[in-house]
Short mmCIF file of C-alpha atoms and ligand atoms in Angstrom, two decimals:
data_model
loop_
_atom_site.label_atom_id
_atom_site.label_comp_id
_atom_site.label_asym_id
_atom_site.label_seq_id
_atom_site.Cartn_x
_atom_site.Cartn_y
_atom_site.Cartn_z
CA LEU E 27 100.04 93.56 124.19
CA ASN E 28 98.70 90.79 126.42
CA SER E 29 99.33 87.15 126.72
CA PHE E 30 96.49 84.70 127.13
CA GLN E 31 96.35 81.33 128.68
CA PHE E 32 95.00 78.07 127.39
CA LYS E 33 93.28 75.68 129.68
CA PRO E 34 95.15 72.41 129.40
CA PHE E 35 92.94 70.54 127.01
CA SER E 36 94.13 67.94 124.61
CA ASN E 37 92.67 66.71 121.37
CA ASN E 38 92.51 63.19 122.76
CA ASN E 39 88.76 63.22 123.12
CA TYR E 40 88.39 63.93 119.45
CA ASN E 41 88.95 61.36 116.82
CA THR E 42 91.05 63.41 114.43
CA PHE E 43 90.53 62.77 110.76
CA ARG E 44 93.62 63.40 108.65
CA PRO E 45 92.67 63.27 104.97
CA ILE E 46 96.18 63.78 103.52
CA TYR E 47 99.75 64.20 104.70
CA TYR E 48 99.89 67.99 104.95
CA LEU E 49 102.54 70.44 106.05
CA GLY E 50 101.21 72.56 108.87
CA CYS E 51 97.99 70.61 109.37
CA LYS E 52 96.44 71.93 112.56
CA SER E 53 94.73 68.79 113.78
CA SER E 54 96.97 68.53 116.88
CA PHE E 55 96.13 72.08 117.90
CA SER E 56 92.50 72.33 116.84
CA SER E 57 91.05 72.12 120.36
CA ILE E 58 93.37 74.88 121.58
CA ILE E 59 92.55 77.02 118.57
CA SER E 60 88.85 76.36 119.10
CA GLN E 61 89.14 77.46 122.71
CA ALA E 62 90.88 80.68 121.70
CA ILE E 63 88.19 81.35 119.08
CA ASP E 64 85.40 80.84 121.64
CA GLU E 65 87.09 83.24 124.06
CA LEU E 66 87.40 85.87 121.36
CA ASP E 67 83.89 85.40 120.02
CA PRO E 68 81.56 83.81 122.57
CA SER E 69 78.56 84.42 120.27
CA GLY E 70 79.06 81.06 118.54
CA GLY E 71 78.52 82.82 115.20
CA ARG E 72 79.84 81.93 111.78
CA ILE E 73 83.58 81.45 111.47
CA ILE E 74 85.70 81.98 108.39
CA ASP E 75 88.49 79.40 108.23
CA LEU E 76 90.50 81.53 105.85
CA PHE E 77 93.35 79.31 104.68
CA SER E 78 91.62 76.05 105.33
CA GLY E 79 94.06 73.48 103.81
CA THR E 80 92.88 70.10 105.09
CA GLY E 81 90.05 71.71 107.03
CA ALA E 82 91.29 70.54 110.45
CA VAL E 83 90.04 73.63 112.30
CA GLY E 84 86.68 73.78 110.53
CA ASP E 85 86.22 70.08 111.20
CA PHE E 86 86.75 70.59 114.92
CA LEU E 87 84.28 73.47 115.02
CA LYS E 88 81.64 72.13 112.70
CA ASN E 89 79.13 71.14 115.39
CA LYS E 90 79.50 74.41 117.29
CA ARG E 91 79.50 77.00 114.54
CA GLU E 92 78.70 77.48 110.91
CA VAL E 93 81.96 77.30 109.00
CA LEU E 94 82.91 79.16 105.85
CA SER E 95 85.98 77.39 104.56
CA ILE E 96 88.25 79.28 102.14
CA ASP E 97 91.36 78.19 100.29
CA ILE E 98 92.86 79.07 96.92
CA GLN E 99 93.37 75.45 95.93
CA GLU E 100 90.66 73.24 94.48
CA TYR E 101 91.94 70.11 96.24
CA SER E 102 91.47 71.87 99.56
CA ARG E 103 87.92 72.92 98.65
CA THR E 104 87.17 69.33 97.66
CA ILE E 105 88.49 67.85 100.91
CA CYS E 106 86.90 70.50 103.16
CA SER E 107 83.58 69.97 101.41
CA ALA E 108 83.77 66.20 101.96
CA ILE E 109 84.58 66.74 105.65
CA LEU E 110 82.18 69.56 106.50
CA ASN E 111 79.25 68.36 104.42
CA PRO E 112 79.84 64.61 104.27
CA ASN E 113 77.88 62.66 101.75
CA LEU E 114 77.41 59.23 103.11
CA ILE E 115 77.85 56.56 100.51
CA SER E 116 76.32 53.20 101.31
CA LYS E 117 78.30 49.95 101.58
CA GLU E 118 76.53 48.63 98.50
CA GLU E 119 77.38 51.72 96.52
CA ILE E 120 81.03 51.50 97.57
CA SER E 121 81.11 47.91 96.33
CA THR E 122 79.68 48.99 92.97
CA ILE E 123 82.17 51.86 92.69
CA ILE E 124 85.09 49.54 93.40
CA LYS E 125 83.77 46.94 90.97
CA ASN E 126 83.44 49.52 88.19
CA THR E 127 86.81 51.03 88.97
CA SER E 128 88.63 47.71 88.90
CA ILE E 129 87.88 47.18 85.21
CA PHE E 130 90.31 48.87 82.85
CA THR E 131 89.17 49.78 79.37
CA ASN E 132 91.00 47.49 76.95
CA GLU E 133 92.75 50.38 75.20
CA ASN E 134 94.04 51.94 78.41
CA TYR E 135 95.47 48.74 79.78
CA HIS E 136 96.82 47.67 76.41
CA CYS E 137 98.73 50.95 76.04
CA PHE E 138 100.59 50.60 79.32
CA GLU E 139 100.74 46.82 79.73
CA ARG E 140 104.41 46.41 78.73
CA LEU E 141 105.47 49.34 80.88
CA ILE E 142 103.60 47.97 83.89
CA LYS E 143 105.14 44.51 83.48
CA TYR E 144 108.62 45.93 82.88
CA GLU E 145 108.51 48.04 86.04
CA HIS E 146 107.31 45.05 88.03
CA GLU E 147 110.23 42.97 86.74
CA CYS E 148 112.69 45.78 87.52
CA ILE E 149 111.47 45.95 91.14
CA GLN E 150 111.85 42.18 91.46
CA LYS E 151 115.36 42.28 90.00
CA ALA E 152 116.29 45.15 92.32
CA SER E 153 115.25 43.08 95.32
CA ILE E 154 117.91 40.53 94.39
CA GLY E 155 120.60 43.14 93.83
CA GLU E 156 120.22 44.16 90.17
CA VAL E 157 119.13 47.73 90.71
CA ASP E 158 120.18 49.61 87.53
CA PRO E 159 117.03 48.95 85.47
CA LEU E 160 114.85 50.25 88.34
CA ILE E 161 117.05 53.31 88.71
CA GLU E 162 116.64 54.07 85.02
CA ILE E 163 112.85 54.24 85.56
CA LEU E 164 113.16 56.37 88.70
CA GLU E 165 115.55 58.84 87.09
CA SER E 166 113.71 59.04 83.79
CA PRO E 167 111.52 61.95 82.74
CA THR E 168 107.88 60.90 82.66
CA LEU E 169 105.96 60.05 79.49
CA ILE E 170 104.60 63.59 79.04
CA ILE E 171 108.14 64.96 78.64
CA PHE E 172 108.90 62.46 75.86
CA ILE E 173 105.48 62.93 74.25
CA GLU E 174 106.06 66.66 74.01
CA GLY E 175 109.53 66.09 72.57
CA ASN E 176 111.32 67.83 75.41
CA GLU E 177 113.70 64.92 75.92
CA ILE E 178 114.94 62.23 73.59
CA ILE E 179 113.83 58.70 74.40
CA PRO E 180 116.91 56.69 75.42
CA GLU E 181 118.22 53.74 73.41
CA SER E 182 117.62 51.02 75.99
CA ASN E 183 115.09 48.33 76.85
CA PHE E 184 113.17 50.86 78.86
CA GLY E 185 113.38 53.40 76.02
CA ASP E 186 111.95 50.83 73.57
CA ILE E 187 109.00 50.22 75.86
CA VAL E 188 108.43 53.96 76.31
CA ARG E 189 108.41 54.37 72.50
CA HIS E 190 105.98 51.46 72.14
CA THR E 191 103.69 52.97 74.82
CA ILE E 192 103.64 56.38 73.15
CA ASN E 193 102.86 54.78 69.77
CA ASN E 194 100.00 52.88 71.39
CA LEU E 195 98.62 56.04 72.94
CA ALA E 196 98.83 57.80 69.58
CA ASN E 197 97.11 54.93 67.77
CA PHE E 198 94.21 54.92 70.23
CA GLY E 199 93.94 58.72 70.28
CA LEU E 200 94.83 58.76 74.00
CA LEU E 201 97.83 61.09 73.91
CA ASP E 202 95.87 63.89 75.55
CA SER E 203 92.99 61.94 77.04
CA LYS E 204 91.92 62.81 80.59
CA ASN E 205 91.66 59.08 81.20
CA THR E 206 95.43 58.61 80.90
CA LEU E 207 96.55 61.91 82.44
CA ILE E 208 97.94 60.67 85.75
CA THR E 209 99.87 57.85 84.07
CA ARG E 210 101.30 60.11 81.36
CA TYR E 211 102.34 62.87 83.77
CA TYR E 212 103.33 61.06 86.94
CA GLY E 213 103.56 57.30 86.22
CA GLY E 214 106.94 55.82 87.24
CA LEU E 215 107.82 58.99 89.15
CA TYR E 216 105.41 59.35 92.09
CA PHE E 217 103.48 56.13 91.62
CA SER E 218 104.08 52.84 89.88
CA TYR E 219 102.60 52.72 86.36
CA MET E 220 99.98 50.29 87.65
CA GLN E 221 99.03 52.56 90.54
CA SER E 222 98.79 55.60 88.29
CA LEU E 223 96.57 53.76 85.83
CA HIS E 224 94.33 52.83 88.75
CA LEU E 225 94.23 56.49 89.81
CA ASP E 226 93.23 57.43 86.25
CA ASN E 227 90.46 54.84 86.38
CA ILE E 228 89.30 56.11 89.77
CA LEU E 229 89.13 59.69 88.46
CA SER E 230 87.12 58.57 85.42
CA THR E 231 84.64 56.88 87.75
CA VAL E 232 84.45 59.92 90.06
CA GLU E 233 83.51 62.09 87.10
CA LEU E 234 80.40 60.01 86.46
CA TYR E 235 78.88 61.08 89.76
CA GLY E 236 76.74 64.13 90.47
CA ALA E 237 78.17 67.13 92.32
CA ASN E 238 76.78 66.02 95.69
CA LYS E 239 78.80 62.80 95.79
CA ARG E 240 81.73 63.89 93.66
CA ASP E 241 83.59 65.75 96.43
CA THR E 242 83.50 62.71 98.70
CA LEU E 243 84.67 60.37 95.96
CA MET E 244 87.35 62.78 94.78
CA SER E 245 88.58 63.29 98.34
CA ALA E 246 88.95 59.53 98.75
CA ALA E 247 91.02 59.58 95.54
CA LEU E 248 93.20 62.44 96.87
CA SER E 249 93.73 60.66 100.18
CA THR E 250 94.70 57.52 98.26
CA ALA E 251 97.28 59.42 96.18
CA SER E 252 98.70 60.98 99.35
CA GLN E 253 98.94 57.55 100.98
CA ILE E 254 100.59 55.71 98.11
CA VAL E 255 102.95 58.38 96.75
CA ASN E 256 106.53 57.11 96.68
CA THR E 257 108.39 60.12 98.14
CA VAL E 258 109.99 60.97 101.44
CA GLY E 259 107.42 62.96 103.40
CA LYS E 260 104.52 61.99 101.10
CA GLN E 261 104.56 65.27 99.21
CA PHE E 262 104.92 65.96 95.48
CA ALA E 263 107.88 68.36 95.41
CA GLN E 264 110.83 66.03 95.72
CA PRO E 265 110.58 62.86 93.65
CA ILE E 266 112.62 60.03 95.01
CA GLN E 267 116.36 60.46 94.32
CA PRO E 268 117.84 56.98 93.91
CA ARG E 269 121.44 58.10 94.36
CA SER E 270 123.23 60.26 96.86
CA LYS E 271 125.35 63.21 95.65
CA SER E 272 128.39 60.93 95.35
CA GLY E 273 126.46 58.74 92.89
CA LYS E 274 126.03 55.84 95.31
CA VAL E 275 122.65 54.07 95.37
CA LYS E 276 120.85 55.16 98.52
CA LYS E 277 120.48 52.68 101.32
CA GLY E 278 116.90 51.52 101.74
CA LEU E 279 115.93 52.65 98.22
CA VAL E 280 114.63 49.30 97.04
CA LYS E 281 112.67 48.72 100.22
CA THR E 282 110.96 52.12 100.01
CA VAL E 283 110.12 51.63 96.36
CA GLN E 284 108.78 48.15 97.02
CA ARG E 285 106.78 49.27 100.04
CA ASP E 286 105.03 52.22 98.40
CA ARG E 287 104.65 50.86 94.90
CA SER E 288 103.12 47.63 96.10
CA ILE E 289 100.26 49.37 97.91
CA ASP E 290 97.04 48.24 96.28
CA THR E 291 95.48 51.46 95.01
CA LEU E 292 91.93 50.15 94.84
CA HIS E 293 92.15 48.69 98.31
CA ALA E 294 93.39 52.02 99.65
CA PHE E 295 90.64 53.88 97.76
CA LYS E 296 88.00 51.55 99.18
CA SER E 297 89.14 52.04 102.75
CA TRP E 298 89.19 55.84 102.27
CA LEU E 299 85.65 55.68 100.88
CA PHE E 300 84.59 53.92 104.07
CA LYS E 301 86.38 56.50 106.20
CA TYR E 302 84.74 59.45 104.42
CA SER E 303 81.38 57.71 104.53
CA SER E 304 81.52 57.32 108.26
CA LEU E 305 82.32 60.96 109.04
CA PRO E 306 79.83 62.50 111.44
CA VAL E 307 77.26 64.73 109.78
CA SER E 308 76.81 68.12 111.41
CA ARG E 309 73.48 69.91 111.66
CA LYS E 310 75.03 73.29 110.91
CA LYS E 311 75.15 74.74 107.43
CA HIS E 312 78.67 75.04 106.08
CA GLN E 313 79.98 76.67 102.94
CA ILE E 314 83.23 75.81 101.19
CA LEU E 315 84.74 77.99 98.49
CA CYS E 316 87.88 78.03 96.39
CA LEU E 317 88.79 81.72 96.62
CA ASP E 318 91.58 84.12 97.37
CA PHE E 319 91.45 85.26 101.02
CA ALA E 320 90.91 88.94 100.12
CA THR E 321 88.02 88.22 97.75
CA ALA E 322 86.49 86.01 100.42
CA LEU E 323 86.72 88.71 103.10
CA ASN E 324 85.30 91.32 100.73
CA GLN E 325 82.39 89.15 99.69
CA TYR E 326 81.57 87.23 102.86
CA GLY E 327 83.11 89.21 105.72
CA LYS E 328 79.78 90.63 106.82
CA SER E 329 78.24 87.16 107.10
CA ALA E 330 80.64 86.02 109.84
CA SER E 331 81.42 86.84 113.45
CA VAL E 332 85.08 85.75 113.67
CA VAL E 333 88.03 84.84 111.43
CA TYR E 334 90.66 82.18 111.91
CA ALA E 335 93.63 82.71 109.58
CA ASP E 336 96.42 80.20 108.99
CA PRO E 337 98.41 81.52 106.02
CA PRO E 338 101.65 79.95 104.81
CA TYR E 339 104.82 81.39 106.34
CA THR E 340 107.83 79.97 104.59
CA ARG E 341 109.03 80.54 101.05
CA ASP E 342 107.63 77.13 100.09
CA HIS E 343 104.39 77.58 98.24
CA TYR E 344 101.81 74.96 99.10
CA SER E 345 101.15 74.55 95.39
CA ARG E 346 104.68 73.19 95.07
CA PHE E 347 104.04 70.32 97.47
CA TYR E 348 100.52 69.41 96.38
CA HIS E 349 100.40 70.20 92.63
CA VAL E 350 99.55 66.59 91.76
CA LEU E 351 96.43 66.76 93.93
CA GLU E 352 95.38 69.97 92.17
CA THR E 353 95.84 68.30 88.78
CA MET E 354 93.82 65.29 89.94
CA CYS E 355 90.93 67.66 90.66
CA LEU E 356 91.27 69.75 87.51
CA ARG E 357 92.21 66.97 85.03
CA ASP E 358 93.20 69.70 82.62
CA ASN E 359 96.35 68.38 80.89
CA PRO E 360 98.40 71.23 82.37
CA THR E 361 101.37 72.74 80.59
CA ILE E 362 104.51 71.69 82.45
CA SER E 363 106.71 74.45 83.81
CA PHE E 364 110.30 74.67 82.69
CA VAL E 365 113.35 76.36 84.13
CA LYS E 366 116.40 77.73 82.34
CA LYS E 367 119.63 75.93 83.23
CA ASN E 368 122.77 77.26 81.59
CA GLY E 369 120.56 79.01 79.06
CA LYS E 370 118.81 75.74 78.18
CA LYS E 371 115.10 75.10 78.77
CA THR E 372 114.99 72.22 81.25
CA PHE E 373 111.94 70.42 82.61
CA THR E 374 111.46 70.27 86.36
CA ARG E 375 111.81 66.73 87.66
CA ALA E 376 108.75 67.21 89.84
CA ILE E 377 106.55 67.93 86.75
CA TYR E 378 105.01 71.11 88.16
CA ARG E 379 102.01 72.74 86.53
CA GLU E 380 102.75 76.03 84.82
CA GLY E 381 101.14 78.93 86.67
CA ARG E 382 100.68 77.02 89.93
CA HIS E 383 99.53 79.38 92.66
CA GLN E 384 102.21 81.63 94.13
CA SER E 385 101.08 83.02 97.44
CA ASP E 386 102.08 86.54 98.45
CA PHE E 387 102.46 85.22 101.99
CA CYS E 388 105.45 83.15 100.83
CA ILE E 389 107.26 86.04 99.11
CA ARG E 390 109.42 88.16 101.39
CA SER E 391 108.73 91.43 99.55
CA ALA E 392 104.97 90.84 99.18
CA ALA E 393 104.11 89.26 102.54
CA PRO E 394 103.89 92.44 104.68
CA SER E 395 101.32 94.00 102.40
CA ALA E 396 99.40 90.68 102.22
CA PHE E 397 99.19 90.77 106.04
CA GLU E 398 98.09 94.40 105.89
CA THR E 399 95.27 93.41 103.53
CA LEU E 400 94.30 90.55 105.83
CA PHE E 401 94.12 92.65 109.00
CA SER E 402 92.51 95.63 107.30
CA LEU E 403 89.74 93.63 105.60
CA ALA E 404 88.99 91.69 108.79
CA LYS E 405 88.83 94.94 110.74
CA ASP E 406 86.66 96.68 108.10
CA ASN E 407 84.16 93.87 108.58
CA ASP E 408 84.31 94.26 112.40
CA LEU E 409 85.70 90.78 112.73
CA PRO E 410 87.92 89.67 115.60
CA LEU E 411 90.75 87.58 114.24
CA ILE E 412 92.88 84.66 115.43
CA LEU E 413 96.08 84.26 113.49
CA SER E 414 98.31 81.19 113.63
CA TYR E 415 102.00 81.98 113.33
CA SER E 416 103.42 78.59 112.46
CA PRO E 417 106.75 77.07 111.64
CA HIS E 418 106.51 74.61 108.77
CA GLU E 419 108.90 71.80 108.30
CA ASN E 420 109.56 70.10 105.03
CA GLY E 421 111.88 67.46 103.68
CA ASP E 422 114.84 69.84 103.71
CA GLY E 423 114.46 70.70 107.40
CA THR E 424 112.89 73.84 108.71
CA HIS E 425 112.74 76.88 106.50
CA PRO E 426 112.62 80.20 108.28
CA ARG E 427 109.41 82.18 108.22
CA VAL E 428 109.47 85.04 105.71
CA VAL E 429 107.96 87.60 108.11
CA THR E 430 109.03 88.12 111.71
CA LEU E 431 106.53 88.03 114.54
CA ASP E 432 107.47 91.60 115.47
CA LYS E 433 106.57 92.76 111.98
CA ILE E 434 103.22 90.98 112.13
CA ILE E 435 102.44 92.53 115.50
CA GLU E 436 103.37 95.93 114.12
CA ILE E 437 100.94 95.48 111.21
CA ALA E 438 98.19 94.08 113.48
CA ARG E 439 98.49 97.17 115.67
CA MET E 440 97.64 99.42 112.72
CA PHE E 441 94.15 97.91 112.74
CA TYR E 442 93.45 96.32 116.14
CA LYS E 443 93.56 97.84 119.62
CA HIS E 444 93.81 94.61 121.58
CA ILE E 445 96.37 92.02 120.67
CA ALA E 446 97.29 89.00 122.76
CA LEU E 447 99.50 86.10 121.98
CA SER E 448 100.38 82.69 123.23
CA GLU E 449 102.86 80.00 122.36
CA ILE E 450 101.78 76.40 122.00
CA GLN E 451 104.14 73.49 122.46
CA GLY E 452 102.46 70.39 121.15
CA VAL E 453 99.20 70.27 123.05
CA THR E 454 100.64 71.99 126.09
CA HIS E 455 101.35 75.68 126.18
CA ASN E 456 103.89 78.11 127.46
CA GLN E 457 102.58 81.21 129.09
CA LEU E 458 104.50 84.25 128.02
CA ASN E 459 105.24 87.01 130.44
CA SER E 460 103.63 90.37 129.93
CA ARG E 461 106.67 92.05 128.40
CA LEU E 462 105.83 90.52 125.12
CA LEU E 463 107.47 93.17 123.05
CA LYS E 464 110.66 91.45 124.02
CA LEU E 465 109.20 88.11 123.02
CA LYS E 466 111.77 85.70 121.69
CA PRO E 467 109.71 82.77 120.50
CA ARG E 468 111.48 79.50 119.99
CA THR E 469 112.15 79.13 116.29
CA ASN E 470 109.96 76.09 116.14
CA SER E 471 107.02 77.10 118.26
CA GLU E 472 103.42 77.45 117.21
CA ILE E 473 101.97 80.84 118.13
CA LEU E 474 98.45 82.23 118.22
CA LEU E 475 97.74 85.93 117.90
CA LYS E 476 94.34 87.09 119.10
CA CYS E 477 93.17 90.47 117.76
CA HIS E 478 90.01 92.46 118.57
CA ASN E 479 88.84 96.03 118.98
C1 LIG Y 16 99.22 76.60 106.58
S1 LIG Y 16 98.20 76.00 105.32
C2 LIG Y 16 96.67 75.82 106.15
C3 LIG Y 16 96.61 74.56 106.96
C4 LIG Y 16 95.26 74.31 107.55
N1 LIG Y 16 94.93 75.21 108.63
C5 LIG Y 16 95.15 72.89 108.05
O1 LIG Y 16 95.01 72.62 109.23
O2 LIG Y 16 95.25 71.99 107.20
C6 LIG Y 16 97.99 77.43 104.32
C7 LIG Y 16 96.96 77.32 103.20
O3 LIG Y 16 96.80 78.62 102.61
C8 LIG Y 16 96.41 78.45 101.27
N2 LIG Y 16 96.65 79.75 100.59
C9 LIG Y 16 97.83 80.32 100.25
N3 LIG Y 16 97.64 81.54 99.72
C10 LIG Y 16 96.30 81.77 99.73
C11 LIG Y 16 95.48 82.87 99.33
N4 LIG Y 16 96.01 83.95 98.77
N5 LIG Y 16 94.15 82.79 99.52
C12 LIG Y 16 93.60 81.67 100.06
N6 LIG Y 16 94.33 80.59 100.44
C13 LIG Y 16 95.66 80.63 100.29
C14 LIG Y 16 97.27 77.29 100.80
O4 LIG Y 16 96.69 76.66 99.68
C15 LIG Y 16 97.28 76.39 102.05
O5 LIG Y 16 96.31 75.38 101.97
#
């Protein structure tokens, strides 16, 4: 086992594009990873970015190599496609898109008008100290839970307006319309009702466009949702909790709600459209697929000359944090998942999709064999492999990785003769001594494992 050294080289000369807030996004390390990839495979051949997420590594490499970007989630495919094969939308076209998106259909707006106004009033009242009505909205199940009869609508002002909204939706035949999906599922929880209705309108507009432009438009919508979402950490797993465990209203609650819920959705969407439309176009041919890593290696392994793999490492499935983005792409009125609490079927506050992807890499018992599959398929295709071994932090603090580095090295050795590793600290690095079997990496360090035969 060898260690390898990175030349000190920062990302500063590269204008990093961060499409969404993403746990474990590699944009700060992409130049170091790129350097390691070039050392391992100087041929400059096609790279498979195997768990591509936000596409940070592919983006960095896109002018040097052909990139095959693979991820199991459709939102990742959408974003990587918009970054690797940008479709430049003209200023005039952006103006038309924004103009069309700013007009609500009468029925849609009519259905939610009272709810939108009520929430606005509650936020105003909260800013002068009357916070209970706002808290009722924040703690309430979303419309979909009431529509499906999983909770009883409360007897309150808010409850009356919810009932009125649901009757409106029923009268207009919009109870399961794609055009109201975001507002029905997530309105009042992750976004204000107004913002969610805007997101619904944006998605309806995106759908009108042909496949070539759709990924760019959809990515701008995903980036907008990630920017405006009203949660700590900008993810979709922990909706805002207005009270602490003792029942006291959290300090700063009203400010956070006001700040996020007053972001103008269309304005944000417009500025993301400009950002995506000014991404540099690369002359290389890139391919982006929504696939499981093993299927991808089986089908496309022979077409590449090197693999970069950045699987998840903690028990937190990515689908838990980004399920809303997946639903924005699929617009499929998903069934909501329920949990049993004291024998009673209870909805999850986060409104997860049933059957969201569960990665073997996040399951302690399944992860070792997932790594075995990864190394063995890469080796069968004669591909050198760079593996990131990353700590991921989330809102709860750092969760430990489900597989130890020693275990991963043990598995890698079953398939590769030469294995080297290095620890990255930010954009600097720590050289490890040669007795790496005794390696005790810092719990929080980012590690690269370089494997070849
Ligand atoms: C650590 S993140 C990748 C981050 C990425 N390198 C970046 O810079 O944004 C891990 C990714 O693996 C994906 N994933 C999990 N299990 C997968 C599987 N079985 N096949 C393909 N992708 C998977 C998740 O959707 C997630 O986007």
